[in-house]
Structure formats: structure tokens, C-alpha cells
Amino acid sequence: MNNDFSPYIRTLQSDVPTTAVHLNSSTNPHQLSSVDPGLASFIVTFPVLLVLAIAGYRNYRSRLLRSQILMLERIWHLKTQKHH
């Protein structure tokens, strides 16, 4: 199969440099893309701890608000009882 573009294709193919990748026999292919276990545990635990911290802070703020409301209601009841 000979077409008019074959000389150009051969020229383009000959100009492309080729590089070979040599792996040692001791290189484990699974170790090429391994992640540090400390980093992996940080990536997993950080979002969990962040969500727990936000939930704990919201719980703290709601308890504080409830206690402030109770205190104001007690003061209001004391004032209304004195006027009667």
C-alpha cells in the first residue's frame, strides 16, 4: 500500500527522539506510585477531625446560648415577681 504521504510520515517518524526507560530488577512496580503512610493517614484524619471540631463548636455555642437564655428568663421572672 503506497500513498503520496508515506515519505512525509517516514521523515516525521525518524525525527522523533526515542527514550528508553530501564527499570532495575530490584525495582518494585508497586513502589513507583506509593504514598507515605504518614501523609495518607493525615489526608484521611484531617477532614474527619475538622468536621468533628466544627460539630463540637456548634454544640458548645448552642449550649452557651441556651444557658444565656435561661439566665435572662430568670432575671425577667425575678423582675416581674417584684412588681406584683
mmCIF file of N, CA and C in Angstrom:
data_model
loop_
_atom_site.group_PDB
_atom_site.id
_atom_site.type_symbol
_atom_site.label_atom_id
_atom_site.label_comp_id
_atom_site.label_asym_id
_atom_site.label_seq_id
_atom_site.Cartn_x
_atom_site.Cartn_y
_atom_site.Cartn_z
ATOM 1 N N MET A 1 0.848 -1.173 0.000
ATOM 2 C CA MET A 1 0.000 0.000 0.000
ATOM 3 C C MET A 1 0.893 1.235 0.000
ATOM 4 N N ASN A 2 0.956 1.881 -1.097
ATOM 5 C CA ASN A 2 1.817 3.034 -1.251
ATOM 6 C C ASN A 2 0.948 4.248 -1.546
ATOM 7 N N ASN A 3 1.091 5.294 -0.710
ATOM 8 C CA ASN A 3 0.333 6.515 -0.977
ATOM 9 C C ASN A 3 1.299 7.679 -1.070
ATOM 10 N N ASP A 4 0.780 8.847 -1.341
ATOM 11 C CA ASP A 4 1.617 10.019 -1.548
ATOM 12 C C ASP A 4 2.201 10.576 -0.255
ATOM 13 N N PHE A 5 1.656 10.197 0.908
ATOM 14 C CA PHE A 5 2.103 10.757 2.173
ATOM 15 C C PHE A 5 3.183 9.920 2.857
ATOM 16 N N SER A 6 3.494 8.762 2.336
ATOM 17 C CA SER A 6 4.441 7.873 3.013
ATOM 18 C C SER A 6 5.836 8.482 3.200
ATOM 19 N N PRO A 7 6.408 9.269 2.285
ATOM 20 C CA PRO A 7 7.733 9.864 2.555
ATOM 21 C C PRO A 7 7.686 10.853 3.720
ATOM 22 N N TYR A 8 6.561 11.578 3.848
ATOM 23 C CA TYR A 8 6.450 12.543 4.943
ATOM 24 C C TYR A 8 6.311 11.838 6.293
ATOM 25 N N ILE A 9 5.584 10.770 6.304
ATOM 26 C CA ILE A 9 5.397 10.013 7.539
ATOM 27 C C ILE A 9 6.724 9.417 7.987
ATOM 28 N N ARG A 10 7.499 8.876 7.064
ATOM 29 C CA ARG A 10 8.812 8.324 7.422
ATOM 30 C C ARG A 10 9.729 9.418 7.947
ATOM 31 N N THR A 11 9.670 10.598 7.353
ATOM 32 C CA THR A 11 10.511 11.698 7.804
ATOM 33 C C THR A 11 10.108 12.132 9.210
ATOM 34 N N LEU A 12 8.818 12.230 9.485
ATOM 35 C CA LEU A 12 8.364 12.619 10.802
ATOM 36 C C LEU A 12 8.720 11.565 11.848
ATOM 37 N N GLN A 13 8.611 10.317 11.483
ATOM 38 C CA GLN A 13 8.929 9.262 12.432
ATOM 39 C C GLN A 13 10.418 9.225 12.745
ATOM 40 N N SER A 14 11.259 9.528 11.792
ATOM 41 C CA SER A 14 12.697 9.470 12.034
ATOM 42 C C SER A 14 13.177 10.660 12.865
ATOM 43 N N ASP A 15 12.429 11.770 12.884
ATOM 44 C CA ASP A 15 12.832 12.949 13.636
ATOM 45 C C ASP A 15 12.442 12.872 15.117
ATOM 46 N N VAL A 16 11.562 11.964 15.483
ATOM 47 C CA VAL A 16 11.082 11.875 16.863
ATOM 48 C C VAL A 16 12.118 11.125 17.689
ATOM 49 N N PRO A 17 12.657 11.771 18.734
ATOM 50 C CA PRO A 17 13.628 11.063 19.566
ATOM 51 C C PRO A 17 12.922 10.029 20.443
ATOM 52 N N THR A 18 13.596 8.942 20.639
ATOM 53 C CA THR A 18 13.021 7.903 21.488
ATOM 54 C C THR A 18 13.845 7.798 22.756
ATOM 55 N N THR A 19 13.172 7.572 23.845
ATOM 56 C CA THR A 19 13.852 7.379 25.124
ATOM 57 C C THR A 19 13.397 6.057 25.700
ATOM 58 N N ALA A 20 14.318 5.368 26.257
ATOM 59 C CA ALA A 20 14.003 4.075 26.861
ATOM 60 C C ALA A 20 14.039 4.217 28.375
ATOM 61 N N VAL A 21 13.114 3.573 29.012
ATOM 62 C CA VAL A 21 13.056 3.581 30.464
ATOM 63 C C VAL A 21 13.534 2.226 30.933
ATOM 64 N N HIS A 22 14.594 2.215 31.712
ATOM 65 C CA HIS A 22 15.142 0.973 32.211
ATOM 66 C C HIS A 22 14.846 0.875 33.702
ATOM 67 N N LEU A 23 14.210 -0.192 34.089
ATOM 68 C CA LEU A 23 13.923 -0.445 35.494
ATOM 69 C C LEU A 23 14.895 -1.484 36.007
ATOM 70 N N ASN A 24 15.388 -1.256 37.177
ATOM 71 C CA ASN A 24 16.246 -2.257 37.796
ATOM 72 C C ASN A 24 15.417 -3.479 38.134
ATOM 73 N N SER A 25 16.067 -4.596 38.220
ATOM 74 C CA SER A 25 15.333 -5.805 38.572
ATOM 75 C C SER A 25 14.842 -5.751 40.014
ATOM 76 N N SER A 26 15.461 -4.896 40.856
ATOM 77 C CA SER A 26 15.038 -4.788 42.257
ATOM 78 C C SER A 26 13.909 -3.781 42.443
ATOM 79 N N THR A 27 13.558 -3.035 41.391
ATOM 80 C CA THR A 27 12.502 -2.041 41.499
ATOM 81 C C THR A 27 11.144 -2.725 41.496
ATOM 82 N N ASN A 28 10.348 -2.444 42.503
ATOM 83 C CA ASN A 28 9.005 -2.993 42.593
ATOM 84 C C ASN A 28 8.054 -2.035 41.899
ATOM 85 N N PRO A 29 7.284 -2.457 40.920
ATOM 86 C CA PRO A 29 6.389 -1.526 40.213
ATOM 87 C C PRO A 29 5.336 -0.919 41.130
ATOM 88 N N HIS A 30 4.991 -1.557 42.230
ATOM 89 C CA HIS A 30 4.006 -1.006 43.153
ATOM 90 C C HIS A 30 4.599 0.125 43.981
ATOM 91 N N GLN A 31 5.902 0.183 44.100
ATOM 92 C CA GLN A 31 6.546 1.235 44.883
ATOM 93 C C GLN A 31 6.705 2.530 44.087
ATOM 94 N N LEU A 32 6.495 2.484 42.797
ATOM 95 C CA LEU A 32 6.664 3.685 41.983
ATOM 96 C C LEU A 32 5.611 4.738 42.312
ATOM 97 N N SER A 33 4.419 4.325 42.681
ATOM 98 C CA SER A 33 3.357 5.285 42.959
ATOM 99 C C SER A 33 2.911 5.206 44.419
ATOM 100 N N SER A 34 3.773 4.779 45.311
ATOM 101 C CA SER A 34 3.378 4.650 46.710
ATOM 102 C C SER A 34 3.359 6.016 47.381
ATOM 103 N N VAL A 35 2.534 6.125 48.411
ATOM 104 C CA VAL A 35 2.387 7.360 49.170
ATOM 105 C C VAL A 35 2.876 7.094 50.579
ATOM 106 N N ASP A 36 3.485 8.077 51.171
ATOM 107 C CA ASP A 36 3.962 7.955 52.543
ATOM 108 C C ASP A 36 2.787 7.637 53.464
ATOM 109 N N PRO A 37 2.891 6.622 54.325
ATOM 110 C CA PRO A 37 1.766 6.267 55.207
ATOM 111 C C PRO A 37 1.370 7.400 56.149
ATOM 112 N N GLY A 38 2.324 8.183 56.593
ATOM 113 C CA GLY A 38 2.004 9.323 57.447
ATOM 114 C C GLY A 38 1.170 10.352 56.715
ATOM 115 N N LEU A 39 1.510 10.615 55.479
ATOM 116 C CA LEU A 39 0.747 11.559 54.663
ATOM 117 C C LEU A 39 -0.642 11.017 54.370
ATOM 118 N N ALA A 40 -0.732 9.734 54.088
ATOM 119 C CA ALA A 40 -2.033 9.127 53.803
ATOM 120 C C ALA A 40 -2.936 9.196 55.024
ATOM 121 N N SER A 41 -2.387 8.914 56.203
ATOM 122 C CA SER A 41 -3.214 8.979 57.407
ATOM 123 C C SER A 41 -3.618 10.418 57.702
ATOM 124 N N PHE A 42 -2.755 11.384 57.412
ATOM 125 C CA PHE A 42 -3.110 12.786 57.602
ATOM 126 C C PHE A 42 -4.233 13.193 56.656
ATOM 127 N N ILE A 43 -4.154 12.742 55.406
ATOM 128 C CA ILE A 43 -5.176 13.076 54.413
ATOM 129 C C ILE A 43 -6.529 12.518 54.835
ATOM 130 N N VAL A 44 -6.529 11.365 55.489
ATOM 131 C CA VAL A 44 -7.786 10.759 55.916
ATOM 132 C C VAL A 44 -8.293 11.383 57.211
ATOM 133 N N THR A 45 -7.409 11.591 58.184
ATOM 134 C CA THR A 45 -7.859 12.045 59.503
ATOM 135 C C THR A 45 -8.141 13.536 59.574
ATOM 136 N N PHE A 46 -7.478 14.352 58.791
ATOM 137 C CA PHE A 46 -7.685 15.798 58.890
ATOM 138 C C PHE A 46 -9.125 16.215 58.607
ATOM 139 N N PRO A 47 -9.756 15.762 57.513
ATOM 140 C CA PRO A 47 -11.150 16.162 57.288
ATOM 141 C C PRO A 47 -12.094 15.644 58.376
ATOM 142 N N VAL A 48 -11.823 14.432 58.876
ATOM 143 C CA VAL A 48 -12.671 13.885 59.935
ATOM 144 C C VAL A 48 -12.560 14.739 61.189
ATOM 145 N N LEU A 49 -11.331 15.080 61.578
ATOM 146 C CA LEU A 49 -11.140 15.917 62.759
ATOM 147 C C LEU A 49 -11.720 17.316 62.561
ATOM 148 N N LEU A 50 -11.628 17.829 61.354
ATOM 149 C CA LEU A 50 -12.191 19.151 61.071
ATOM 150 C C LEU A 50 -13.707 19.147 61.231
ATOM 151 N N VAL A 51 -14.369 18.122 60.711
ATOM 152 C CA VAL A 51 -15.830 18.018 60.842
ATOM 153 C C VAL A 51 -16.215 17.859 62.309
ATOM 154 N N LEU A 52 -15.477 17.031 63.053
ATOM 155 C CA LEU A 52 -15.765 16.853 64.481
ATOM 156 C C LEU A 52 -15.555 18.150 65.260
ATOM 157 N N ALA A 53 -14.526 18.903 64.918
ATOM 158 C CA ALA A 53 -14.272 20.170 65.596
ATOM 159 C C ALA A 53 -15.391 21.174 65.318
ATOM 160 N N ILE A 54 -15.849 21.243 64.093
ATOM 161 C CA ILE A 54 -16.937 22.164 63.746
ATOM 162 C C ILE A 54 -18.218 21.761 64.470
ATOM 163 N N ALA A 55 -18.510 20.465 64.494
ATOM 164 C CA ALA A 55 -19.716 19.993 65.191
ATOM 165 C C ALA A 55 -19.620 20.264 66.685
ATOM 166 N N GLY A 56 -18.456 20.045 67.265
ATOM 167 C CA GLY A 56 -18.269 20.326 68.690
ATOM 168 C C GLY A 56 -18.418 21.805 69.004
ATOM 169 N N TYR A 57 -17.890 22.660 68.165
ATOM 170 C CA TYR A 57 -18.005 24.100 68.391
ATOM 171 C C TYR A 57 -19.460 24.552 68.288
ATOM 172 N N ARG A 58 -20.181 24.026 67.320
ATOM 173 C CA ARG A 58 -21.606 24.391 67.199
ATOM 174 C C ARG A 58 -22.394 23.922 68.414
ATOM 175 N N ASN A 59 -22.068 22.722 68.915
ATOM 176 C CA ASN A 59 -22.722 22.209 70.105
ATOM 177 C C ASN A 59 -22.415 23.110 71.307
ATOM 178 N N TYR A 60 -21.162 23.529 71.439
ATOM 179 C CA TYR A 60 -20.761 24.429 72.516
ATOM 180 C C TYR A 60 -21.518 25.753 72.435
ATOM 181 N N ARG A 61 -21.601 26.319 71.234
ATOM 182 C CA ARG A 61 -22.294 27.607 71.075
ATOM 183 C C ARG A 61 -23.788 27.478 71.387
ATOM 184 N N SER A 62 -24.407 26.378 70.995
ATOM 185 C CA SER A 62 -25.835 26.220 71.282
ATOM 186 C C SER A 62 -26.065 26.048 72.781
ATOM 187 N N ARG A 63 -25.180 25.324 73.477
ATOM 188 C CA ARG A 63 -25.300 25.203 74.941
ATOM 189 C C ARG A 63 -25.118 26.553 75.619
ATOM 190 N N LEU A 64 -24.137 27.313 75.136
ATOM 191 C CA LEU A 64 -23.901 28.629 75.716
ATOM 192 C C LEU A 64 -25.107 29.546 75.493
ATOM 193 N N LEU A 65 -25.683 29.517 74.322
ATOM 194 C CA LEU A 65 -26.849 30.342 74.022
ATOM 195 C C LEU A 65 -28.036 29.939 74.901
ATOM 196 N N ARG A 66 -28.235 28.617 75.070
ATOM 197 C CA ARG A 66 -29.330 28.162 75.936
ATOM 198 C C ARG A 66 -29.135 28.618 77.376
ATOM 199 N N SER A 67 -27.905 28.542 77.865
ATOM 200 C CA SER A 67 -27.670 28.976 79.248
ATOM 201 C C SER A 67 -27.870 30.492 79.387
ATOM 202 N N GLN A 68 -27.499 31.256 78.392
ATOM 203 C CA GLN A 68 -27.719 32.700 78.436
ATOM 204 C C GLN A 68 -29.213 33.020 78.397
ATOM 205 N N ILE A 69 -29.967 32.279 77.596
ATOM 206 C CA ILE A 69 -31.415 32.497 77.529
ATOM 207 C C ILE A 69 -32.059 32.170 78.868
ATOM 208 N N LEU A 70 -31.632 31.058 79.486
ATOM 209 C CA LEU A 70 -32.180 30.703 80.805
ATOM 210 C C LEU A 70 -31.875 31.773 81.834
ATOM 211 N N MET A 71 -30.674 32.308 81.818
ATOM 212 C CA MET A 71 -30.302 33.357 82.765
ATOM 213 C C MET A 71 -31.165 34.601 82.549
ATOM 214 N N LEU A 72 -31.371 34.998 81.328
ATOM 215 C CA LEU A 72 -32.200 36.171 81.058
ATOM 216 C C LEU A 72 -33.659 35.933 81.456
ATOM 217 N N GLU A 73 -34.158 34.706 81.229
ATOM 218 C CA GLU A 73 -35.527 34.401 81.651
ATOM 219 C C GLU A 73 -35.659 34.450 83.164
ATOM 220 N N ARG A 74 -34.673 33.972 83.903
ATOM 221 C CA ARG A 74 -34.709 34.038 85.373
ATOM 222 C C ARG A 74 -34.723 35.485 85.847
ATOM 223 N N ILE A 75 -33.882 36.307 85.220
ATOM 224 C CA ILE A 75 -33.846 37.730 85.596
ATOM 225 C C ILE A 75 -35.189 38.377 85.293
ATOM 226 N N TRP A 76 -35.778 38.063 84.155
ATOM 227 C CA TRP A 76 -37.062 38.636 83.778
ATOM 228 C C TRP A 76 -38.159 38.203 84.754
ATOM 229 N N HIS A 77 -38.155 36.931 85.150
ATOM 230 C CA HIS A 77 -39.147 36.443 86.112
ATOM 231 C C HIS A 77 -38.957 37.097 87.473
ATOM 232 N N LEU A 78 -37.720 37.318 87.859
ATOM 233 C CA LEU A 78 -37.479 37.998 89.142
ATOM 234 C C LEU A 78 -38.022 39.417 89.106
ATOM 235 N N LYS A 79 -37.813 40.108 88.008
ATOM 236 C CA LYS A 79 -38.300 41.487 87.902
ATOM 237 C C LYS A 79 -39.817 41.538 87.906
ATOM 238 N N THR A 80 -40.454 40.584 87.202
ATOM 239 C CA THR A 80 -41.925 40.623 87.172
ATOM 240 C C THR A 80 -42.523 40.214 88.522
ATOM 241 N N GLN A 81 -41.874 39.369 89.271
ATOM 242 C CA GLN A 81 -42.377 38.981 90.601
ATOM 243 C C GLN A 81 -42.252 40.120 91.595
ATOM 244 N N LYS A 82 -41.230 40.950 91.480
ATOM 245 C CA LYS A 82 -41.054 42.081 92.393
ATOM 246 C C LYS A 82 -42.142 43.140 92.183
ATOM 247 N N HIS A 83 -42.625 43.291 90.961
ATOM 248 C CA HIS A 83 -43.618 44.301 90.663
ATOM 249 C C HIS A 83 -45.017 43.878 91.103
ATOM 250 N N HIS A 84 -45.244 42.648 91.405
ATOM 251 C CA HIS A 84 -46.584 42.196 91.817
ATOM 252 C C HIS A 84 -46.741 42.246 93.269
#
